[in-house]
């Protein structure tokens, strides 16, 4: 997992000299240079000092977890030392990335890599007879996110630090991150996650920077000394927001940013009067209510939770973050009218969209700006990123709830809406048009449209892939887009190569460094140099050997977690992501069943040995998704026990998908399943991680798959199925599902076997809801795409049997996906949205 040859503690000039002399033969290379002995000694002394003085432990009593904490504390010191270089310097402009989710994973390998001390730490621990892998394994994942949206925020933070873009990440310090998934007889059970149980060595509590966030109450008028009137919100309740800062270390530690996560605390720890009167539980009730705000991450992945607590979470962190940055701006610059020159605020989806009225309130009610000046400042400072167009995932809040919880904000929203509708009607507008562009949806009770609110409050609104951005313009935001056609821009997502290539796949990274030089570590565009070796048999053999080694390692993990043994020589076919109907894990399972039947029917054919891996969590209340997990597990059970298919087909559902599990699956994958219904996956980012690591994609023309195809070339990807326009056409034809099923014997065979209880003999009706969805309605067009998916999968089989062309394609995937670096994405945001200098 951790780095070997590539991220040693060597100085930059040494690494580049080595690169210039990189041998051109693909024979095994001599061992990498080891860090200087004194570096190792200094590091070992630092770790031992932390173990003794911060943990009160000796090497004899230290567990892996203690070594982890001691090492993390020693590295945090170095991050602080690195950040001290810029401490006290006020940068011209900062980015503030507001996100309800940061799906970080572990930080040790990230910190060691970017501090350039991976080998030093390894040697320092080895000298104490401590294994770095075991220590790294003792770090819990910070799983403060559900999926793509939260992981994107984490990649962006790492890239901003590496590009030296001055930035704060702002979010919530949840006590409990995303639940741990336990699979019992195929059934998902959610267990609370406890990443903070033994403390968190990376963070600093900043009690002195706490602020107060209000809820409820009423709005009064106050006469100012100059005779003017101002509205003042008088909240009925206040909650204290306490920040915790985690240093985000950029590559080479040349720049360090902070991720500032807010914890909710009661203003008073205890109601002493009540306690003394004998009401010991009631005395802390108030506190429990306040602290509930940062207790747990919503595992909803998109469906607006609809709970009051969720709105309280959103306002809590948005208000605290805005107060924090406004206070900093006033301290540094004085006048809030210059805020847009020195601060950019990015809203990661609509979760922080309440920033629009909250910033207006802070500027107008608290700091006395005119409405016009405040609106100018707000709309020049905010940016909004949309991450989904699925109607059920678009946030709206009942007006009644907003009025009760945030009365002043509701007034401001009404005022913004009134001015907006006035402006729109100037150009003559029908009531239907006004209803479409209004901030208030009145079609089923009055609700505030958070997407519209973010759109109006932002200077730029962006989608996350070319297709998604175009669909934003044509569908959900079409009426608003027509009012300001420059506002929507595209910013295709990216991933940080430091985590997803250098740290997760050190073997492949070492090979790339050998081939094109260490400069590839600083600028992924040099990966393109690998294309020259794509046909080279010796290079192919080395590339394949790296993959083989990762597959063996993954096989050990899967066997440990599931008891299922995998053959590392088989094609590893992986679908790893949240379980959602639109992502179509069910299509993959149907194909698996059809393949199982085909092998059974012709057992003597030369089938390509395949391992199908599934991993992902379902939202706790999403019954169809949970049933899909159960089906995958039940299919695995039957297929793996059938001697007729042994050695040809193996299926496994790997429990508790996480960032860390992704880091071990991705380097071991041969085939990447990206098979969403076209038009529904906004971008995808797992698709990029897998392609970078050399898995070939089987996918639809959806999200960033389209751009991946454009980069790797049509010969190096397996595309199938309807495109977004085709999906719209077919969806307009009622009854298409039954026609598709009637036309495909293979699909019928698979469906019938599932419907007849072929995988649930004790309960034949178990998968009825899944079968019914396909036969009546099939919202996600599995039946329409099935046959073409089958065809593409057989093309994959054939390609796997031609290793020369397979490995050529794999190498070309690695060589041609450099553009998907989140460094590129962050440069684009910096230039076109934030107008902030890079570096
Ligand atoms: C949630 C839901 C829940 C209701 C059913 C439909 C549905 C569809 C999508 C979502 C996800 C909401 C937000 C989200 O996580 N979007 C993801 O953002 C990633 C980063 O931009 C992107 O790569 C994924 O394609 C997108 O789904």
Short mmCIF file of N, CA and C in Angstrom, two decimals, residues 186-284:
data_model
loop_
_atom_site.label_atom_id
_atom_site.label_comp_id
_atom_site.label_asym_id
_atom_site.label_seq_id
_atom_site.Cartn_x
_atom_site.Cartn_y
_atom_site.Cartn_z
N UNK A 186 -26.51 -12.42 3.30
CA UNK A 186 -26.83 -11.57 2.17
C UNK A 186 -27.56 -10.29 2.53
N UNK A 187 -27.89 -10.13 3.81
CA UNK A 187 -28.67 -8.96 4.22
C UNK A 187 -27.74 -7.89 4.81
N UNK A 188 -27.89 -6.66 4.34
CA UNK A 188 -27.09 -5.56 4.90
C UNK A 188 -27.61 -5.15 6.27
N UNK A 189 -26.69 -5.08 7.24
CA UNK A 189 -27.03 -4.52 8.53
C UNK A 189 -26.07 -3.35 8.77
N UNK A 190 -26.63 -2.25 9.31
CA UNK A 190 -25.81 -1.07 9.53
C UNK A 190 -25.36 -1.01 10.98
N UNK A 191 -24.07 -0.85 11.16
CA UNK A 191 -23.49 -0.79 12.50
C UNK A 191 -22.84 0.59 12.64
N UNK A 192 -23.00 1.25 13.79
CA UNK A 192 -22.40 2.59 13.92
C UNK A 192 -20.88 2.55 13.75
N UNK A 193 -20.39 3.58 13.15
CA UNK A 193 -18.96 3.70 12.90
C UNK A 193 -18.39 4.62 13.97
N UNK A 194 -17.19 4.32 14.45
CA UNK A 194 -16.67 5.04 15.62
C UNK A 194 -15.23 5.50 15.41
N UNK A 195 -15.02 6.29 14.39
CA UNK A 195 -13.63 6.66 14.04
C UNK A 195 -12.95 7.48 15.12
N UNK A 196 -13.74 8.16 15.98
CA UNK A 196 -13.13 9.04 17.00
C UNK A 196 -12.96 8.34 18.35
N UNK A 197 -13.35 7.06 18.41
CA UNK A 197 -13.38 6.37 19.71
C UNK A 197 -12.05 6.49 20.46
N UNK A 198 -10.94 6.42 19.73
CA UNK A 198 -9.64 6.53 20.42
C UNK A 198 -8.94 7.83 20.07
N UNK A 199 -9.73 8.88 19.78
CA UNK A 199 -9.13 10.18 19.49
C UNK A 199 -8.69 10.30 18.04
N UNK A 200 -8.28 11.50 17.66
CA UNK A 200 -7.86 11.75 16.29
C UNK A 200 -6.58 12.58 16.30
N UNK A 201 -5.45 11.93 16.00
CA UNK A 201 -4.16 12.63 16.16
C UNK A 201 -3.91 13.73 15.12
N UNK A 202 -4.69 13.77 14.05
CA UNK A 202 -4.40 14.75 12.99
C UNK A 202 -4.94 16.14 13.30
N UNK A 203 -5.97 16.22 14.19
CA UNK A 203 -6.70 17.49 14.30
C UNK A 203 -6.23 18.35 15.48
N UNK A 204 -6.51 19.65 15.37
CA UNK A 204 -6.33 20.61 16.46
C UNK A 204 -7.69 21.19 16.82
N UNK A 205 -8.06 21.13 18.07
CA UNK A 205 -9.28 21.82 18.48
C UNK A 205 -8.96 23.30 18.60
N UNK A 206 -9.84 24.13 18.08
CA UNK A 206 -9.61 25.59 18.14
C UNK A 206 -10.76 26.23 18.91
N UNK A 207 -10.82 25.95 20.21
CA UNK A 207 -11.94 26.42 21.02
C UNK A 207 -12.07 27.94 20.94
N UNK A 208 -10.94 28.63 20.76
CA UNK A 208 -10.97 30.11 20.76
C UNK A 208 -11.68 30.66 19.53
N UNK A 209 -11.81 29.84 18.49
CA UNK A 209 -12.45 30.34 17.27
C UNK A 209 -13.92 29.89 17.18
N UNK A 210 -14.48 29.43 18.29
CA UNK A 210 -15.87 28.97 18.27
C UNK A 210 -16.81 30.14 17.95
N UNK A 211 -17.97 29.83 17.41
CA UNK A 211 -18.98 30.87 17.19
C UNK A 211 -20.37 30.31 17.48
N UNK A 212 -21.35 31.18 17.46
CA UNK A 212 -22.71 30.77 17.83
C UNK A 212 -23.61 30.73 16.62
N UNK A 213 -24.42 29.70 16.54
CA UNK A 213 -25.37 29.55 15.44
C UNK A 213 -26.78 29.51 16.03
N UNK A 214 -27.66 30.32 15.48
CA UNK A 214 -29.02 30.41 16.02
C UNK A 214 -30.03 29.56 15.27
N UNK A 215 -31.14 29.29 15.94
CA UNK A 215 -32.29 28.60 15.32
C UNK A 215 -33.58 29.17 15.89
N UNK A 216 -34.60 29.23 15.06
CA UNK A 216 -35.94 29.60 15.53
C UNK A 216 -36.05 31.06 15.93
N UNK A 217 -37.02 31.34 16.79
CA UNK A 217 -37.19 32.71 17.29
C UNK A 217 -37.96 33.58 16.33
N UNK A 218 -37.69 34.92 16.41
CA UNK A 218 -38.43 35.85 15.57
C UNK A 218 -37.52 36.95 15.03
N UNK A 219 -38.12 37.85 14.28
CA UNK A 219 -37.36 38.95 13.68
C UNK A 219 -37.91 40.26 14.21
N UNK A 220 -37.04 41.10 14.74
CA UNK A 220 -37.48 42.39 15.28
C UNK A 220 -36.83 43.52 14.49
N UNK A 221 -37.25 44.73 14.76
CA UNK A 221 -36.65 45.92 14.12
C UNK A 221 -35.81 46.62 15.17
N UNK A 222 -34.68 47.15 14.75
CA UNK A 222 -33.95 47.96 15.71
C UNK A 222 -33.52 49.27 15.06
N UNK A 223 -33.58 50.32 15.82
CA UNK A 223 -33.19 51.63 15.31
C UNK A 223 -31.70 51.80 15.56
N UNK A 224 -30.98 52.10 14.49
CA UNK A 224 -29.53 52.28 14.59
C UNK A 224 -29.22 53.69 15.09
N UNK A 225 -28.00 53.91 15.59
CA UNK A 225 -27.62 55.25 16.08
C UNK A 225 -27.85 56.33 15.02
N UNK A 226 -27.70 55.96 13.73
CA UNK A 226 -27.91 56.98 12.68
C UNK A 226 -29.37 57.11 12.28
N UNK A 227 -30.25 56.46 13.01
CA UNK A 227 -31.67 56.61 12.76
C UNK A 227 -32.25 55.61 11.77
N UNK A 228 -31.38 54.85 11.08
CA UNK A 228 -31.91 53.87 10.13
C UNK A 228 -32.41 52.63 10.89
N UNK A 229 -33.24 51.89 10.15
CA UNK A 229 -33.82 50.68 10.75
C UNK A 229 -33.08 49.45 10.26
N UNK A 230 -32.92 48.50 11.15
CA UNK A 230 -32.35 47.22 10.73
C UNK A 230 -33.17 46.10 11.31
N UNK A 231 -33.23 45.01 10.55
CA UNK A 231 -33.91 43.84 11.10
C UNK A 231 -32.90 43.05 11.93
N UNK A 232 -33.37 42.57 13.05
CA UNK A 232 -32.49 41.68 13.84
C UNK A 232 -33.21 40.37 14.11
N UNK A 233 -32.49 39.34 13.83
CA UNK A 233 -33.02 38.00 14.12
C UNK A 233 -32.72 37.71 15.58
N UNK A 234 -33.77 37.31 16.32
CA UNK A 234 -33.59 36.93 17.72
C UNK A 234 -33.89 35.44 17.87
N UNK A 235 -32.83 34.62 17.68
CA UNK A 235 -33.06 33.16 17.72
C UNK A 235 -33.56 32.72 19.08
N UNK A 236 -34.39 31.70 19.08
CA UNK A 236 -34.88 31.15 20.35
C UNK A 236 -33.83 30.24 20.97
N UNK A 237 -32.92 29.77 20.12
CA UNK A 237 -31.98 28.75 20.58
C UNK A 237 -30.63 29.02 19.92
N UNK A 238 -29.55 28.83 20.66
CA UNK A 238 -28.25 28.93 20.01
C UNK A 238 -27.42 27.69 20.30
N UNK A 239 -26.58 27.37 19.33
CA UNK A 239 -25.69 26.22 19.44
C UNK A 239 -24.28 26.75 19.22
N UNK A 240 -23.31 26.24 20.00
CA UNK A 240 -21.94 26.67 19.81
C UNK A 240 -21.28 25.78 18.76
N UNK A 241 -20.57 26.41 17.83
CA UNK A 241 -19.85 25.66 16.80
C UNK A 241 -18.36 25.75 17.13
N UNK A 242 -17.76 24.59 17.40
CA UNK A 242 -16.34 24.56 17.76
C UNK A 242 -15.55 23.96 16.60
N UNK A 243 -14.57 24.70 16.07
CA UNK A 243 -13.83 24.17 14.93
C UNK A 243 -12.68 23.25 15.32
N UNK A 244 -12.48 22.24 14.49
CA UNK A 244 -11.32 21.35 14.59
C UNK A 244 -10.62 21.42 13.25
N UNK A 245 -9.32 21.71 13.28
CA UNK A 245 -8.57 21.86 12.02
C UNK A 245 -7.69 20.65 11.77
N UNK A 246 -7.79 20.12 10.56
CA UNK A 246 -6.88 19.06 10.13
C UNK A 246 -5.99 19.63 9.04
N UNK A 247 -4.67 19.55 9.20
CA UNK A 247 -3.80 20.08 8.15
C UNK A 247 -3.93 19.25 6.88
N UNK A 248 -4.01 19.93 5.76
CA UNK A 248 -4.03 19.25 4.46
C UNK A 248 -2.70 19.59 3.79
N UNK A 249 -1.84 18.58 3.71
CA UNK A 249 -0.45 18.80 3.28
C UNK A 249 -0.37 18.63 1.77
N UNK A 250 0.18 19.62 1.10
CA UNK A 250 0.35 19.50 -0.35
C UNK A 250 1.62 18.77 -0.69
N UNK A 251 1.73 18.33 -1.95
CA UNK A 251 2.90 17.57 -2.39
C UNK A 251 4.20 18.35 -2.14
N UNK A 252 5.14 17.67 -1.51
CA UNK A 252 6.42 18.29 -1.19
C UNK A 252 6.31 19.21 0.01
N UNK A 253 5.14 19.25 0.64
CA UNK A 253 4.89 20.06 1.84
C UNK A 253 5.22 21.53 1.59
N UNK A 254 5.10 21.96 0.35
CA UNK A 254 5.39 23.37 0.07
C UNK A 254 4.22 24.26 0.50
N UNK A 255 3.07 23.64 0.67
CA UNK A 255 1.89 24.40 1.10
C UNK A 255 1.01 23.52 1.97
N UNK A 256 0.41 24.10 2.98
CA UNK A 256 -0.50 23.36 3.86
C UNK A 256 -1.78 24.18 4.03
N UNK A 257 -2.92 23.57 3.79
CA UNK A 257 -4.21 24.22 4.03
C UNK A 257 -4.87 23.58 5.25
N UNK A 258 -6.04 24.09 5.63
CA UNK A 258 -6.76 23.49 6.76
C UNK A 258 -8.13 23.01 6.32
N UNK A 259 -8.48 21.84 6.82
CA UNK A 259 -9.85 21.38 6.72
C UNK A 259 -10.46 21.69 8.08
N UNK A 260 -11.43 22.60 8.09
CA UNK A 260 -12.01 23.06 9.36
C UNK A 260 -13.40 22.43 9.53
N UNK A 261 -13.50 21.49 10.44
CA UNK A 261 -14.77 20.79 10.67
C UNK A 261 -15.36 21.26 11.99
N UNK A 262 -16.68 21.55 11.96
CA UNK A 262 -17.35 22.11 13.13
C UNK A 262 -18.03 21.02 13.96
N UNK A 263 -17.83 21.11 15.27
CA UNK A 263 -18.56 20.24 16.19
C UNK A 263 -19.59 21.09 16.92
N UNK A 264 -20.77 20.52 17.13
CA UNK A 264 -21.84 21.26 17.81
C UNK A 264 -21.74 21.04 19.31
N UNK A 265 -21.82 22.13 20.06
CA UNK A 265 -21.80 22.05 21.53
C UNK A 265 -22.92 22.93 22.07
N UNK A 266 -23.41 22.57 23.25
CA UNK A 266 -24.41 23.43 23.90
C UNK A 266 -23.70 24.66 24.47
N UNK A 267 -24.37 25.81 24.47
CA UNK A 267 -23.74 27.00 25.05
C UNK A 267 -23.40 26.78 26.52
N UNK A 268 -24.25 26.06 27.24
CA UNK A 268 -23.95 25.71 28.63
C UNK A 268 -23.86 24.19 28.70
N UNK A 269 -22.82 23.68 29.34
CA UNK A 269 -22.63 22.23 29.39
C UNK A 269 -23.73 21.55 30.20
N UNK A 270 -24.27 22.27 31.17
CA UNK A 270 -25.24 21.64 32.06
C UNK A 270 -26.16 22.71 32.65
N UNK A 271 -27.41 22.36 32.89
CA UNK A 271 -28.36 23.25 33.56
C UNK A 271 -28.24 22.95 35.07
N UNK A 272 -27.40 23.77 35.73
CA UNK A 272 -27.05 23.46 37.12
C UNK A 272 -28.25 23.47 38.05
N UNK A 273 -29.16 24.43 37.82
CA UNK A 273 -30.32 24.53 38.70
C UNK A 273 -31.12 23.23 38.66
N UNK A 274 -31.32 22.74 37.42
CA UNK A 274 -32.07 21.49 37.26
C UNK A 274 -31.33 20.33 37.89
N UNK A 275 -30.03 20.32 37.69
CA UNK A 275 -29.24 19.22 38.25
C UNK A 275 -29.35 19.20 39.77
N UNK A 276 -29.20 20.39 40.36
CA UNK A 276 -29.25 20.48 41.81
C UNK A 276 -30.64 20.16 42.36
N UNK A 277 -31.65 20.38 41.49
CA UNK A 277 -33.01 20.03 41.92
C UNK A 277 -33.27 18.53 41.77
N UNK A 278 -32.27 17.80 41.34
CA UNK A 278 -32.40 16.35 41.29
C UNK A 278 -32.71 15.78 39.92
N UNK A 279 -32.93 16.68 38.92
CA UNK A 279 -33.25 16.20 37.57
C UNK A 279 -31.95 16.00 36.80
N UNK A 280 -31.28 14.88 37.05
CA UNK A 280 -29.94 14.69 36.51
C UNK A 280 -29.92 14.45 35.01
N UNK A 281 -30.97 13.84 34.50
CA UNK A 281 -31.03 13.59 33.06
C UNK A 281 -31.49 14.86 32.34
N UNK A 282 -32.56 15.46 32.87
CA UNK A 282 -33.09 16.69 32.26
C UNK A 282 -32.06 17.81 32.22
N UNK A 283 -31.13 17.79 33.17
CA UNK A 283 -30.13 18.85 33.25
C UNK A 283 -29.21 18.87 32.03
N UNK A 284 -29.09 17.73 31.33
CA UNK A 284 -28.22 17.71 30.16
C UNK A 284 -29.01 17.51 28.85
#
